[in-house]
mmCIF file of C-alpha atoms in Angstrom:
data_model
loop_
_atom_site.group_PDB
_atom_site.id
_atom_site.type_symbol
_atom_site.label_atom_id
_atom_site.label_comp_id
_atom_site.label_asym_id
_atom_site.label_seq_id
_atom_site.Cartn_x
_atom_site.Cartn_y
_atom_site.Cartn_z
ATOM 1 C CA MET A 1 -5.348 -11.127 -6.252
ATOM 2 C CA ALA A 2 -9.036 -10.437 -6.237
ATOM 3 C CA ARG A 3 -10.224 -6.970 -5.368
ATOM 4 C CA GLY A 4 -11.310 -6.928 -1.757
ATOM 5 C CA ALA A 5 -8.517 -9.243 -0.545
ATOM 6 C CA PRO A 6 -5.045 -7.765 -0.121
ATOM 7 C CA MET A 7 -3.030 -10.836 -0.923
ATOM 8 C CA ASP A 8 -4.132 -14.426 -0.839
ATOM 9 C CA GLN A 9 -3.727 -15.090 2.850
ATOM 10 C CA LYS A 10 -4.295 -18.809 2.302
ATOM 11 C CA LYS A 11 -1.064 -19.032 0.323
ATOM 12 C CA ALA A 12 1.944 -20.062 2.341
ATOM 13 C CA TYR A 13 4.303 -17.121 2.156
ATOM 14 C CA GLY A 14 7.477 -17.162 4.163
ATOM 15 C CA PRO A 15 8.176 -14.141 6.376
ATOM 16 C CA HIS A 16 10.549 -12.564 3.886
ATOM 17 C CA GLU A 17 8.097 -13.027 1.011
ATOM 18 C CA ALA A 18 5.418 -11.351 3.113
ATOM 19 C CA VAL A 19 7.748 -8.412 3.762
ATOM 20 C CA THR A 20 8.483 -8.170 0.035
ATOM 21 C CA LEU A 21 4.752 -8.076 -0.706
ATOM 22 C CA GLY A 22 4.366 -5.339 1.909
ATOM 23 C CA LEU A 23 7.102 -3.337 0.191
ATOM 24 C CA GLU A 24 5.398 -3.816 -3.164
ATOM 25 C CA LEU A 25 2.134 -2.569 -1.674
ATOM 26 C CA GLU A 26 3.813 0.595 -0.359
ATOM 27 C CA ILE A 27 5.637 1.248 -3.644
ATOM 28 C CA ALA A 28 2.410 0.843 -5.626
ATOM 29 C CA GLY A 29 0.595 3.147 -3.209
ATOM 30 C CA TYR A 30 3.299 5.783 -3.512
ATOM 31 C CA ASN A 31 3.201 5.614 -7.320
ATOM 32 C CA PHE A 32 -0.608 5.783 -7.471
ATOM 33 C CA TYR A 33 -0.982 8.619 -4.962
ATOM 34 C CA THR A 34 1.824 10.611 -6.613
ATOM 35 C CA ARG A 35 0.255 10.310 -10.076
ATOM 36 C CA VAL A 36 -3.197 11.269 -8.820
ATOM 37 C CA ALA A 37 -1.747 14.249 -6.908
ATOM 38 C CA GLN A 38 0.073 15.433 -10.035
ATOM 39 C CA ALA A 39 -3.044 15.125 -12.203
ATOM 40 C CA ALA A 40 -5.576 16.513 -9.712
ATOM 41 C CA THR A 41 -7.059 19.939 -10.312
ATOM 42 C CA ASP A 42 -8.782 20.181 -6.921
ATOM 43 C CA TYR A 43 -6.266 21.319 -4.300
ATOM 44 C CA ARG A 44 -7.924 19.112 -1.655
ATOM 45 C CA ILE A 45 -7.301 15.989 -3.743
ATOM 46 C CA ARG A 46 -3.801 17.122 -4.666
ATOM 47 C CA ASP A 47 -2.801 17.936 -1.074
ATOM 48 C CA LEU A 48 -4.246 14.773 0.470
ATOM 49 C CA PHE A 49 -2.858 12.442 -2.184
ATOM 50 C CA GLN A 50 0.588 14.055 -1.921
ATOM 51 C CA HIS A 51 0.416 13.574 1.853
ATOM 52 C CA LEU A 52 -0.560 9.918 1.327
ATOM 53 C CA ALA A 53 2.297 9.440 -1.161
ATOM 54 C CA ASN A 54 4.760 10.814 1.391
ATOM 55 C CA SER A 55 3.327 8.479 4.037
ATOM 56 C CA GLU A 56 3.722 5.463 1.744
ATOM 57 C CA LYS A 57 7.350 6.470 1.202
ATOM 58 C CA GLU A 58 7.856 6.557 4.990
ATOM 59 C CA HIS A 59 6.169 3.156 5.333
ATOM 60 C CA ARG A 60 8.625 1.747 2.812
ATOM 61 C CA ARG A 61 11.471 3.087 4.952
ATOM 62 C CA VAL A 62 9.995 1.428 8.052
ATOM 63 C CA ILE A 63 9.718 -1.904 6.244
ATOM 64 C CA LYS A 64 13.253 -1.679 4.799
ATOM 65 C CA GLU A 65 14.955 -0.525 8.008
ATOM 66 C CA GLU A 66 12.908 -2.028 10.826
ATOM 67 C CA ILE A 67 11.106 -5.101 9.515
ATOM 68 C CA GLU A 68 13.131 -6.528 6.629
ATOM 69 C CA PRO A 69 16.334 -7.019 8.692
ATOM 70 C CA ILE A 70 14.390 -9.247 11.091
ATOM 71 C CA PHE A 71 13.260 -11.601 8.334
ATOM 72 C CA ALA A 72 15.957 -11.358 5.657
ATOM 73 C CA PRO A 73 17.919 -14.592 5.378
ATOM 74 C CA GLU A 74 21.688 -14.376 5.806
ATOM 75 C CA TRP A 75 22.288 -15.017 2.101
ATOM 76 C CA TYR A 76 19.837 -12.318 0.947
ATOM 77 C CA ARG A 77 21.266 -9.466 -1.095
ATOM 78 C CA GLU A 78 19.643 -6.197 -2.183
ATOM 79 C CA GLU A 79 19.649 -7.270 -5.843
ATOM 80 C CA ASP A 80 17.541 -10.311 -4.891
ATOM 81 C CA GLN A 81 14.716 -7.925 -3.891
ATOM 82 C CA GLU A 82 13.583 -7.109 -7.439
ATOM 83 C CA MET A 83 13.787 -10.729 -8.577
ATOM 84 C CA MET A 84 11.600 -11.851 -5.677
ATOM 85 C CA ALA A 85 9.220 -8.934 -6.215
ATOM 86 C CA GLN A 86 8.814 -9.839 -9.901
ATOM 87 C CA TYR A 87 8.078 -13.446 -9.001
ATOM 88 C CA LEU A 88 5.526 -12.490 -6.358
ATOM 89 C CA ARG A 89 3.825 -10.025 -8.730
ATOM 90 C CA LYS A 90 3.396 -12.870 -11.216
ATOM 91 C CA ILE A 91 1.731 -15.194 -8.731
ATOM 92 C CA GLU A 92 -0.602 -12.465 -7.448
ATOM 93 C CA LYS A 93 -3.368 -11.903 -9.975
ATOM 94 C CA GLN A 94 -4.569 -8.347 -9.265
ATOM 95 C CA PRO A 95 -2.684 -5.454 -7.719
ATOM 96 C CA VAL A 96 -4.194 -3.455 -4.864
ATOM 97 C CA PHE A 97 -3.486 -0.156 -6.611
ATOM 98 C CA PRO A 98 -4.070 0.328 -10.340
ATOM 99 C CA ASN A 99 -1.158 0.842 -12.686
ATOM 100 C CA PRO A 100 0.243 4.376 -12.144
ATOM 101 C CA GLU A 101 -0.188 5.174 -15.841
ATOM 102 C CA LYS A 102 -3.940 4.665 -15.385
ATOM 103 C CA ALA A 103 -4.064 7.100 -12.465
ATOM 104 C CA GLU A 104 -4.157 10.155 -14.712
ATOM 105 C CA ALA A 105 -7.099 8.741 -16.664
ATOM 106 C CA ILE A 106 -8.889 7.965 -13.410
ATOM 107 C CA VAL A 107 -8.780 11.595 -12.266
ATOM 108 C CA ARG A 108 -10.345 12.896 -15.488
ATOM 109 C CA GLY A 109 -14.104 13.177 -15.806
ATOM 110 C CA ALA A 110 -17.046 14.282 -13.702
ATOM 111 C CA ASP A 111 -16.738 11.645 -10.969
ATOM 112 C CA SER A 112 -12.951 11.452 -11.118
ATOM 113 C CA ALA A 113 -12.183 12.715 -7.618
ATOM 114 C CA ILE A 114 -14.626 10.304 -6.011
ATOM 115 C CA LYS A 115 -13.312 7.446 -8.171
ATOM 116 C CA ALA A 116 -9.715 8.137 -7.110
ATOM 117 C CA ILE A 117 -10.766 8.384 -3.460
ATOM 118 C CA ASP A 118 -12.730 5.119 -3.704
ATOM 119 C CA ILE A 119 -9.672 3.353 -5.116
ATOM 120 C CA GLY A 120 -7.605 4.761 -2.259
ATOM 121 C CA ILE A 121 -10.207 3.652 0.304
ATOM 122 C CA LEU A 122 -10.282 0.109 -1.087
ATOM 123 C CA ALA A 123 -6.492 -0.074 -1.199
ATOM 124 C CA GLU A 124 -6.110 1.256 2.342
ATOM 125 C CA LYS A 125 -8.677 -1.260 3.644
ATOM 126 C CA GLN A 126 -6.678 -4.024 1.988
ATOM 127 C CA ALA A 127 -3.445 -2.665 3.457
ATOM 128 C CA VAL A 128 -5.009 -2.598 6.946
ATOM 129 C CA GLU A 129 -6.058 -6.250 6.534
ATOM 130 C CA TYR A 130 -2.660 -7.246 5.186
ATOM 131 C CA PHE A 131 -0.638 -5.584 7.942
ATOM 132 C CA LEU A 132 -3.001 -7.042 10.559
ATOM 133 C CA PHE A 133 -2.441 -10.475 9.016
ATOM 134 C CA LEU A 134 1.338 -9.946 9.082
ATOM 135 C CA ARG A 135 1.275 -8.659 12.655
ATOM 136 C CA ASP A 136 -0.664 -11.703 13.821
ATOM 137 C CA ALA A 137 1.506 -14.110 11.804
ATOM 138 C CA THR A 138 4.778 -12.648 13.102
ATOM 139 C CA ARG A 139 6.437 -14.181 16.146
ATOM 140 C CA ASP A 140 9.082 -11.485 16.596
ATOM 141 C CA GLY A 141 7.941 -8.736 18.995
ATOM 142 C CA THR A 142 9.722 -5.960 17.105
ATOM 143 C CA GLY A 143 8.175 -7.152 13.848
ATOM 144 C CA LYS A 144 4.719 -7.266 15.457
ATOM 145 C CA GLN A 145 5.087 -3.678 16.682
ATOM 146 C CA ALA A 146 6.298 -2.420 13.310
ATOM 147 C CA PHE A 147 3.498 -4.158 11.381
ATOM 148 C CA ASP A 148 0.944 -2.825 13.862
ATOM 149 C CA ARG A 149 2.329 0.697 13.503
ATOM 150 C CA LEU A 150 1.947 0.406 9.720
ATOM 151 C CA ARG A 151 -1.600 -0.928 10.149
ATOM 152 C CA LEU A 152 -2.538 2.040 12.341
ATOM 153 C CA GLU A 153 -1.079 4.446 9.770
ATOM 154 C CA GLU A 154 -3.256 2.861 7.090
ATOM 155 C CA VAL A 155 -6.300 3.288 9.372
ATOM 156 C CA LYS A 156 -5.459 7.012 9.553
ATOM 157 C CA HIS A 157 -5.266 7.127 5.757
ATOM 158 C CA LEU A 158 -8.718 5.542 5.558
ATOM 159 C CA LYS A 159 -10.150 8.236 7.816
ATOM 160 C CA LEU A 160 -8.555 11.023 5.769
ATOM 161 C CA LEU A 161 -9.918 9.585 2.519
ATOM 162 C CA ASN A 162 -13.401 9.031 3.944
ATOM 163 C CA ASP A 163 -13.473 12.562 5.390
ATOM 164 C CA LEU A 164 -12.473 14.094 2.058
ATOM 165 C CA LYS A 165 -15.081 12.026 0.228
ATOM 166 C CA LYS A 166 -17.780 13.297 2.612
ATOM 167 C CA ASP A 167 -16.613 16.885 2.055
ATOM 168 C CA LEU A 168 -16.689 16.511 -1.718
ATOM 169 C CA LEU A 169 -20.151 14.930 -1.683
ATOM 170 C CA ALA A 170 -21.593 17.554 0.693
#
């Protein structure tokens, strides 16, 4: 997956694959934000990134409890989730969020806070695009509402990140 595009929207993903990719996005966001929060020395970075990590955890709950049941095939079992996620990670070239182990290195150095925020901004923009794509591609009304709610949450995250970046640069 190239930076700047959340997932290849030209690929033909089934609804359940799209939900799995959404879950992967939220898990990666949680892991990244948690690692940055743990490594941050500036309380503003730490507090915001911990808040974002908690939000990503809530988004995962929404997907698992409200969206996934709509699209999960009858034969689907919980243990199939990781197998499908591994397959989809292989066919996607570039993750939205960097590897969590790299998060600590990102927050070291003179421009570390801005770098971490910029990664968050890019990832949140991609998440907004992805959930908009899923909302528009979903026929089920409940699914549309849930994807739109997630999209609006990601828009809020973007605003929080942009506001903090402005504060740090002021």
